[in-house]
CSV table of C-alpha atoms in Angstrom, one decimal:
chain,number,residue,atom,x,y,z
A,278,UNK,CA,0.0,0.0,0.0
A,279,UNK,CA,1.6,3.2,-1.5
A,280,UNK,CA,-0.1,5.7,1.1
A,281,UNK,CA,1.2,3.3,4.1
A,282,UNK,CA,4.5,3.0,2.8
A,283,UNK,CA,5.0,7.2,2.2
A,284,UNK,CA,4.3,7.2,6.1
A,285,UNK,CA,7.2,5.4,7.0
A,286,UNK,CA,9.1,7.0,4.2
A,287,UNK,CA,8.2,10.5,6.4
A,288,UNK,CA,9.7,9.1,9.2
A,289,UNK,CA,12.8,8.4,7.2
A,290,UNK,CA,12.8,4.9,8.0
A,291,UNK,CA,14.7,2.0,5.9
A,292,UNK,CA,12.6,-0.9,6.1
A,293,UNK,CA,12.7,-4.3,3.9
A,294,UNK,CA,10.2,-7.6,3.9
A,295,UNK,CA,7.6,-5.8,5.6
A,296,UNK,CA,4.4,-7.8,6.9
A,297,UNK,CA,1.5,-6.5,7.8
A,298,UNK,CA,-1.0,-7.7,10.4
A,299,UNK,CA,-4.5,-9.4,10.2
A,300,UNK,CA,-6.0,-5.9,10.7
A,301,UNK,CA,-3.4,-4.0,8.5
A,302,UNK,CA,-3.0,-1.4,11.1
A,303,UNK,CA,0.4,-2.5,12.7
A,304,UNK,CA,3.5,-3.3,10.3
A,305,UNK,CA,6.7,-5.2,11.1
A,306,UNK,CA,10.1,-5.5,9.1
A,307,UNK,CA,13.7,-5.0,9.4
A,308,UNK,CA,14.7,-1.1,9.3
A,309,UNK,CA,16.5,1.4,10.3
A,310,UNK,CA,16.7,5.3,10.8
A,311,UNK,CA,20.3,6.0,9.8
A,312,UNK,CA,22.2,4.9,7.3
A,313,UNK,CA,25.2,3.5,9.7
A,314,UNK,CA,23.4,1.6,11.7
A,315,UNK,CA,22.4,-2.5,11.1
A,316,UNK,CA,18.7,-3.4,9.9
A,317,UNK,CA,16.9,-5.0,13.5
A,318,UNK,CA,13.3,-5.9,13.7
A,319,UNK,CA,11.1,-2.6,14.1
A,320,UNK,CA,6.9,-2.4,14.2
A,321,UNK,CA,4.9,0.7,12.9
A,322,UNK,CA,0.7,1.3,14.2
A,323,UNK,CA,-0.5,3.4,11.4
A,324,UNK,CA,-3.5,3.9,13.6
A,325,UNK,CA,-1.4,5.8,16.3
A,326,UNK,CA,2.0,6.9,13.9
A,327,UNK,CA,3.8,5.0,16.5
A,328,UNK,CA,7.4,3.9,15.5
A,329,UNK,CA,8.7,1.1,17.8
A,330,UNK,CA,12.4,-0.2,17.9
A,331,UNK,CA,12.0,-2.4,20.9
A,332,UNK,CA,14.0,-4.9,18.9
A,333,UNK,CA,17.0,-3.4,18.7
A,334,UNK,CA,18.9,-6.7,19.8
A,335,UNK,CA,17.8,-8.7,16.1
A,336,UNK,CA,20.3,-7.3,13.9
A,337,UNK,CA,20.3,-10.8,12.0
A,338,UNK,CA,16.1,-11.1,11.8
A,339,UNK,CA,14.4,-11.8,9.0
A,340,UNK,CA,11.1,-13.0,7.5
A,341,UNK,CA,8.4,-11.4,9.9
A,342,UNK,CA,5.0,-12.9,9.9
A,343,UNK,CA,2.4,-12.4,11.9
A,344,UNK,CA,-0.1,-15.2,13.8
A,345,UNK,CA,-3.6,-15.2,11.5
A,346,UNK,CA,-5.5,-13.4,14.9
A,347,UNK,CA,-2.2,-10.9,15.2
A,348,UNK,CA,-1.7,-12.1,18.5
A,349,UNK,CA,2.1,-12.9,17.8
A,350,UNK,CA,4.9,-11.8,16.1
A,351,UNK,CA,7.8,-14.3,14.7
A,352,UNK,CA,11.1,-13.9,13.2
A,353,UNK,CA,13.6,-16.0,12.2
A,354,UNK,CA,17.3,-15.3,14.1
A,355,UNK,CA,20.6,-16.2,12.8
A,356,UNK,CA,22.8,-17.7,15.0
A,357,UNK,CA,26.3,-17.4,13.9
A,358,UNK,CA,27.9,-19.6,16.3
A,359,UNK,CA,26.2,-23.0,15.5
A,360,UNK,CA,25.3,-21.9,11.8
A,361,UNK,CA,21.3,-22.6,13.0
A,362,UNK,CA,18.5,-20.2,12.1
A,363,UNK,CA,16.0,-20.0,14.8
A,364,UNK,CA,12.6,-19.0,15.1
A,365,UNK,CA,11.4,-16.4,18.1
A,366,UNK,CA,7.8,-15.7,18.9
A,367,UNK,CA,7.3,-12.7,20.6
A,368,UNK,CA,3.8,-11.7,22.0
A,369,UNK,CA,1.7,-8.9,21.4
């Protein structure tokens, strides 16, 4: 969605594979606000123009999805160390 996207494009935020919820009122993907720093997990509520970067620690998520009721968030994680991808499931 154009209009949706010039939002975050206001806020000057770098985003990639974004997903939107059930509702299409709350938006996750990987961005960023400056060009120096790494891509983490981020959520936008068009409803409220509320920017959240409460994931600050998931510079190596990718793939957001949502749960069908928008009761969860997911994300896969790369784990460098054992060479694994794993899957967190945070609540919302």
């Amino acid at each position: 969605n154009q209009l949706k996207e010039n939002k975050l494009k206001n806020r000057n935020a770098m985003f990639l594979q974004p997903a939107f919820n059930s509702n299409g009122n709350l938006l996750a993907f990987l961005g960023k606000m400056n060009p120096k720093d790494a891509f983490s997990l981020m959520t936008y509520d068009f409803k409220y123009d509320n920017l959240n970067q409460h994931f600050k620690h998931s510079e190596k998520a990718h793939e957001p999805d949502w749960s069908p009721k928008s009761d969860y968030l997911s994300y896969h994680e790369f784990n460098p160390i054992n060479n694994a991808s794993l899957i967190q499931i945070v609540g919302w």
